[in-house]
Amino acid sequence: MKRNIIIEPDPILRKTCTPIEKVDSNVRKLMQEMLETMYAAPGIGLAAIQVGILKRLVVIDISKNKEKKEPLFLINPEILEKSENTSIYEEGCLSLPGQFAEIERPAECFLKYLDLNGNQKKLKASGLLSTCIQHEVDHLNGVLFIDYLSKLKKDMIIKKLVKHKKEIEKIIV
Ligand code: ZN
């Protein structure tokens, strides 16, 4: 089942998510639905908060190959270390449709998380994956990529999204 993605501005996107206490079949089912929602959008990352669930859950798939999908399920991800050197990617977000901006972040990060079986895992990420993980972990703390921009740029993007939301409502009505 696909879920509805929450679009900025929405106060839900600013909440802090709570950790998963037990990785059970409900968590696994929800993450499959998040993955389905992300693929359909399409996007390369999605946090549970973006579908209105305030839990520390993230799905990512940066593989370009549509035939062979490589999903990554991150439960309670925690970034333990970030590199000093940085990289810049043009970022977008499924909660900010049509909006993109160049964001500078640590080029590498080292994280721990639980997998779908509840096993503790560690991962060293670089390149696009590192940026994607940092973007998604930000979501779990109520942070969006536009928060790294100047107030002027951020306000401009939010204004566009408000307009976009109004247009969608018109169509629905
Ligand atoms: Zn996002």
PDB file of C-alpha atoms and ligand atoms in Angstrom:
ATOM      1  CA  MET A   1       0.000   0.000   0.000  1.00  0.00           C
ATOM      2  CA  LYS A   2       1.335   3.384  -0.980  1.00  0.00           C
ATOM      3  CA  ARG A   3       1.307   6.176   1.572  1.00  0.00           C
ATOM      4  CA  ASN A   4       0.664   9.892   1.122  1.00  0.00           C
ATOM      5  CA  ILE A   5       3.747  12.071   1.321  1.00  0.00           C
ATOM      6  CA  ILE A   6       3.472  15.186   3.496  1.00  0.00           C
ATOM      7  CA  ILE A   7       4.445  18.389   1.704  1.00  0.00           C
ATOM      8  CA  GLU A   8       6.213  21.372   3.306  1.00  0.00           C
ATOM      9  CA  PRO A   9       5.062  23.633   4.899  1.00  0.00           C
ATOM     10  CA  ASP A  10       3.544  21.270   7.453  1.00  0.00           C
ATOM     11  CA  PRO A  11       4.264  21.310  11.210  1.00  0.00           C
ATOM     12  CA  ILE A  12       4.562  17.507  11.240  1.00  0.00           C
ATOM     13  CA  LEU A  13       7.818  17.755   9.265  1.00  0.00           C
ATOM     14  CA  ARG A  14       9.332  19.756  12.148  1.00  0.00           C
ATOM     15  CA  LYS A  15       8.740  17.139  14.840  1.00  0.00           C
ATOM     16  CA  THR A  16      11.417  14.941  16.403  1.00  0.00           C
ATOM     17  CA  CYS A  17      10.929  11.222  15.796  1.00  0.00           C
ATOM     18  CA  THR A  18      11.171   8.589  18.520  1.00  0.00           C
ATOM     19  CA  PRO A  19      13.232   5.373  18.304  1.00  0.00           C
ATOM     20  CA  ILE A  20      11.743   1.997  17.453  1.00  0.00           C
ATOM     21  CA  GLU A  21      11.793  -0.217  20.534  1.00  0.00           C
ATOM     22  CA  LYS A  22      11.156  -3.528  18.850  1.00  0.00           C
ATOM     23  CA  VAL A  23      11.720  -4.468  15.223  1.00  0.00           C
ATOM     24  CA  ASP A  24       8.625  -6.542  14.522  1.00  0.00           C
ATOM     25  CA  SER A  25       6.392  -7.398  11.570  1.00  0.00           C
ATOM     26  CA  ASN A  26       4.556  -4.059  11.856  1.00  0.00           C
ATOM     27  CA  VAL A  27       7.842  -2.182  11.402  1.00  0.00           C
ATOM     28  CA  ARG A  28       8.820  -4.403   8.466  1.00  0.00           C
ATOM     29  CA  LYS A  29       5.427  -3.900   6.810  1.00  0.00           C
ATOM     30  CA  LEU A  30       5.605  -0.135   7.252  1.00  0.00           C
ATOM     31  CA  MET A  31       9.111  -0.013   5.777  1.00  0.00           C
ATOM     32  CA  GLN A  32       7.989  -2.015   2.728  1.00  0.00           C
ATOM     33  CA  GLU A  33       5.189   0.510   2.245  1.00  0.00           C
ATOM     34  CA  MET A  34       7.671   3.376   2.614  1.00  0.00           C
ATOM     35  CA  LEU A  35       9.882   1.735  -0.016  1.00  0.00           C
ATOM     36  CA  GLU A  36       6.956   1.299  -2.382  1.00  0.00           C
ATOM     37  CA  THR A  37       5.974   4.942  -1.850  1.00  0.00           C
ATOM     38  CA  MET A  38       9.554   6.090  -2.477  1.00  0.00           C
ATOM     39  CA  TYR A  39       9.956   4.050  -5.693  1.00  0.00           C
ATOM     40  CA  ALA A  40       6.617   5.296  -7.016  1.00  0.00           C
ATOM     41  CA  ALA A  41       7.396   8.963  -6.315  1.00  0.00           C
ATOM     42  CA  PRO A  42      10.197   8.414  -7.525  1.00  0.00           C
ATOM     43  CA  GLY A  43      12.859   9.245  -4.976  1.00  0.00           C
ATOM     44  CA  ILE A  44      16.080   7.821  -3.522  1.00  0.00           C
ATOM     45  CA  GLY A  45      15.267   8.288   0.160  1.00  0.00           C
ATOM     46  CA  LEU A  46      12.244   8.547   2.437  1.00  0.00           C
ATOM     47  CA  ALA A  47      11.846   8.958   6.194  1.00  0.00           C
ATOM     48  CA  ALA A  48       8.734   7.724   8.064  1.00  0.00           C
ATOM     49  CA  ILE A  49       7.992  11.289   9.214  1.00  0.00           C
ATOM     50  CA  GLN A  50       7.331  12.163   5.552  1.00  0.00           C
ATOM     51  CA  VAL A  51       4.356   9.810   5.596  1.00  0.00           C
ATOM     52  CA  GLY A  52       3.249  11.140   8.988  1.00  0.00           C
ATOM     53  CA  ILE A  53       4.774   8.495  11.240  1.00  0.00           C
ATOM     54  CA  LEU A  54       7.040   9.976  13.899  1.00  0.00           C
ATOM     55  CA  LYS A  55       9.443   7.030  14.175  1.00  0.00           C
ATOM     56  CA  ARG A  56      13.171   6.831  13.396  1.00  0.00           C
ATOM     57  CA  LEU A  57      12.825   4.855  10.162  1.00  0.00           C
ATOM     58  CA  VAL A  58      14.490   5.531   6.810  1.00  0.00           C
ATOM     59  CA  VAL A  59      14.502   3.762   3.454  1.00  0.00           C
ATOM     60  CA  ILE A  60      17.121   4.548   0.810  1.00  0.00           C
ATOM     61  CA  ASP A  61      17.951   3.208  -2.636  1.00  0.00           C
ATOM     62  CA  ILE A  62      20.533   5.114  -4.629  1.00  0.00           C
ATOM     63  CA  SER A  63      20.972   2.395  -7.283  1.00  0.00           C
ATOM     64  CA  LYS A  64      20.394   3.769 -10.750  1.00  0.00           C
ATOM     65  CA  ASN A  65      19.611   0.342 -12.184  1.00  0.00           C
ATOM     66  CA  LYS A  66      15.835  -0.062 -12.200  1.00  0.00           C
ATOM     67  CA  GLU A  67      16.067  -3.820 -12.791  1.00  0.00           C
ATOM     68  CA  LYS A  68      18.218  -4.556  -9.777  1.00  0.00           C
ATOM     69  CA  LYS A  69      17.031  -2.624  -6.766  1.00  0.00           C
ATOM     70  CA  GLU A  70      19.287  -2.217  -3.743  1.00  0.00           C
ATOM     71  CA  PRO A  71      17.128  -0.990  -0.869  1.00  0.00           C
ATOM     72  CA  LEU A  72      18.694  -0.006   2.427  1.00  0.00           C
ATOM     73  CA  PHE A  73      16.501  -0.095   5.539  1.00  0.00           C
ATOM     74  CA  LEU A  74      17.746   2.028   8.428  1.00  0.00           C
ATOM     75  CA  ILE A  75      16.061   1.632  11.802  1.00  0.00           C
ATOM     76  CA  ASN A  76      17.150   4.092  14.523  1.00  0.00           C
ATOM     77  CA  PRO A  77      20.086   5.336  12.408  1.00  0.00           C
ATOM     78  CA  GLU A  78      22.659   7.292  14.367  1.00  0.00           C
ATOM     79  CA  ILE A  79      25.573   9.109  12.780  1.00  0.00           C
ATOM     80  CA  LEU A  80      28.628   8.508  14.955  1.00  0.00           C
ATOM     81  CA  GLU A  81      31.232  10.398  12.923  1.00  0.00           C
ATOM     82  CA  LYS A  82      31.343  12.870  10.073  1.00  0.00           C
ATOM     83  CA  SER A  83      34.378  13.741   7.943  1.00  0.00           C
ATOM     84  CA  GLU A  84      35.965  17.179   7.963  1.00  0.00           C
ATOM     85  CA  ASN A  85      36.040  17.313   4.181  1.00  0.00           C
ATOM     86  CA  THR A  86      32.788  18.204   2.521  1.00  0.00           C
ATOM     87  CA  SER A  87      30.998  17.643  -0.756  1.00  0.00           C
ATOM     88  CA  ILE A  88      28.215  19.506  -2.509  1.00  0.00           C
ATOM     89  CA  TYR A  89      25.180  17.910  -4.122  1.00  0.00           C
ATOM     90  CA  GLU A  90      22.084  19.448  -5.602  1.00  0.00           C
ATOM     91  CA  GLU A  91      19.451  18.144  -3.209  1.00  0.00           C
ATOM     92  CA  GLY A  92      15.745  17.726  -3.611  1.00  0.00           C
ATOM     93  CA  CYS A  93      13.165  16.193  -1.293  1.00  0.00           C
ATOM     94  CA  LEU A  94       9.894  14.328  -1.821  1.00  0.00           C
ATOM     95  CA  SER A  95       8.330  16.724   0.709  1.00  0.00           C
ATOM     96  CA  LEU A  96       9.472  19.738  -1.347  1.00  0.00           C
ATOM     97  CA  PRO A  97       8.397  18.812  -4.884  1.00  0.00           C
ATOM     98  CA  GLY A  98      10.204  20.607  -7.690  1.00  0.00           C
ATOM     99  CA  GLN A  99      12.612  22.407  -5.352  1.00  0.00           C
ATOM    100  CA  PHE A 100      16.369  21.905  -5.504  1.00  0.00           C
ATOM    101  CA  ALA A 101      19.405  23.563  -3.965  1.00  0.00           C
ATOM    102  CA  GLU A 102      23.128  22.903  -3.677  1.00  0.00           C
ATOM    103  CA  ILE A 103      23.913  21.807  -0.116  1.00  0.00           C
ATOM    104  CA  GLU A 104      27.346  21.321   1.400  1.00  0.00           C
ATOM    105  CA  ARG A 105      27.685  18.445   3.871  1.00  0.00           C
ATOM    106  CA  PRO A 106      30.454  16.269   5.326  1.00  0.00           C
ATOM    107  CA  ALA A 107      31.623  14.020   2.473  1.00  0.00           C
ATOM    108  CA  GLU A 108      31.711  10.862   4.583  1.00  0.00           C
ATOM    109  CA  CYS A 109      29.785   9.620   7.555  1.00  0.00           C
ATOM    110  CA  PHE A 110      29.921   6.576   9.800  1.00  0.00           C
ATOM    111  CA  LEU A 111      26.680   5.337  11.264  1.00  0.00           C
ATOM    112  CA  LYS A 112      25.074   2.586  13.258  1.00  0.00           C
ATOM    113  CA  TYR A 113      21.528   1.327  12.764  1.00  0.00           C
ATOM    114  CA  LEU A 114      19.326  -1.720  13.137  1.00  0.00           C
ATOM    115  CA  ASP A 115      18.419  -3.774  10.080  1.00  0.00           C
ATOM    116  CA  LEU A 116      15.032  -5.373   9.350  1.00  0.00           C
ATOM    117  CA  ASN A 117      15.906  -8.302  11.626  1.00  0.00           C
ATOM    118  CA  GLY A 118      16.777  -6.003  14.505  1.00  0.00           C
ATOM    119  CA  ASN A 119      20.522  -6.665  14.154  1.00  0.00           C
ATOM    120  CA  GLN A 120      22.964  -3.874  14.976  1.00  0.00           C
ATOM    121  CA  LYS A 121      24.884  -2.786  11.855  1.00  0.00           C
ATOM    122  CA  LYS A 122      27.568  -0.248  11.078  1.00  0.00           C
ATOM    123  CA  LEU A 123      28.155   1.490   7.791  1.00  0.00           C
ATOM    124  CA  LYS A 124      30.727   3.888   6.390  1.00  0.00           C
ATOM    125  CA  ALA A 125      29.153   5.955   3.639  1.00  0.00           C
ATOM    126  CA  SER A 126      30.632   8.340   1.113  1.00  0.00           C
ATOM    127  CA  GLY A 127      29.497  10.187  -1.993  1.00  0.00           C
ATOM    128  CA  LEU A 128      25.796  10.329  -2.786  1.00  0.00           C
ATOM    129  CA  LEU A 129      24.939   7.718  -0.128  1.00  0.00           C
ATOM    130  CA  SER A 130      26.569   9.819   2.599  1.00  0.00           C
ATOM    131  CA  THR A 131      24.602  12.913   1.568  1.00  0.00           C
ATOM    132  CA  CYS A 132      21.386  10.920   1.306  1.00  0.00           C
ATOM    133  CA  ILE A 133      21.829   9.387   4.786  1.00  0.00           C
ATOM    134  CA  GLN A 134      22.525  12.798   6.339  1.00  0.00           C
ATOM    135  CA  HIS A 135      19.472  14.285   4.579  1.00  0.00           C
ATOM    136  CA  GLU A 136      17.245  11.460   5.898  1.00  0.00           C
ATOM    137  CA  VAL A 137      18.629  11.536   9.450  1.00  0.00           C
ATOM    138  CA  ASP A 138      17.940  15.297   9.436  1.00  0.00           C
ATOM    139  CA  HIS A 139      14.266  14.477   8.730  1.00  0.00           C
ATOM    140  CA  LEU A 140      14.142  12.396  11.931  1.00  0.00           C
ATOM    141  CA  ASN A 141      15.114  15.536  13.838  1.00  0.00           C
ATOM    142  CA  GLY A 142      12.664  17.829  12.047  1.00  0.00           C
ATOM    143  CA  VAL A 143      15.321  19.365   9.800  1.00  0.00           C
ATOM    144  CA  LEU A 144      14.871  19.997   6.066  1.00  0.00           C
ATOM    145  CA  PHE A 145      17.584  20.789   3.502  1.00  0.00           C
ATOM    146  CA  ILE A 146      16.218  24.300   3.040  1.00  0.00           C
ATOM    147  CA  ASP A 147      17.260  25.020   6.651  1.00  0.00           C
ATOM    148  CA  TYR A 148      20.852  25.243   5.359  1.00  0.00           C
ATOM    149  CA  LEU A 149      19.968  28.049   2.929  1.00  0.00           C
ATOM    150  CA  SER A 150      19.799  31.783   3.534  1.00  0.00           C
ATOM    151  CA  LYS A 151      16.501  33.040   4.944  1.00  0.00           C
ATOM    152  CA  LEU A 152      15.763  34.731   1.621  1.00  0.00           C
ATOM    153  CA  LYS A 153      16.201  31.527  -0.430  1.00  0.00           C
ATOM    154  CA  LYS A 154      14.324  29.447   2.131  1.00  0.00           C
ATOM    155  CA  ASP A 155      11.358  31.845   2.205  1.00  0.00           C
ATOM    156  CA  MET A 156      11.248  31.867  -1.598  1.00  0.00           C
ATOM    157  CA  ILE A 157      11.024  28.070  -1.741  1.00  0.00           C
ATOM    158  CA  ILE A 158       8.342  27.932   0.978  1.00  0.00           C
ATOM    159  CA  LYS A 159       6.320  30.561  -0.876  1.00  0.00           C
ATOM    160  CA  LYS A 160       6.435  28.444  -4.047  1.00  0.00           C
ATOM    161  CA  LEU A 161       5.353  25.356  -2.094  1.00  0.00           C
ATOM    162  CA  VAL A 162       2.406  27.181  -0.516  1.00  0.00           C
ATOM    163  CA  LYS A 163       1.292  28.189  -4.002  1.00  0.00           C
ATOM    164  CA  HIS A 164       1.783  24.622  -5.244  1.00  0.00           C
ATOM    165  CA  LYS A 165      -0.304  23.250  -2.345  1.00  0.00           C
ATOM    166  CA  LYS A 166      -3.134  25.672  -3.094  1.00  0.00           C
ATOM    167  CA  GLU A 167      -3.164  24.540  -6.719  1.00  0.00           C
ATOM    168  CA  ILE A 168      -3.370  20.890  -5.660  1.00  0.00           C
ATOM    169  CA  GLU A 169      -6.278  21.673  -3.323  1.00  0.00           C
ATOM    170  CA  LYS A 170      -8.105  23.376  -6.175  1.00  0.00           C
ATOM    171  CA  ILE A 171      -7.798  20.231  -8.271  1.00  0.00           C
ATOM    172  CA  ILE A 172      -9.054  18.043  -5.427  1.00  0.00           C
ATOM    173  CA  VAL A 173     -12.047  20.345  -4.811  1.00  0.00           C
TER     174      VAL A 173
HETATM  175 ZN    ZN B   1      13.789  14.730   2.172  1.00  0.00          ZN
END
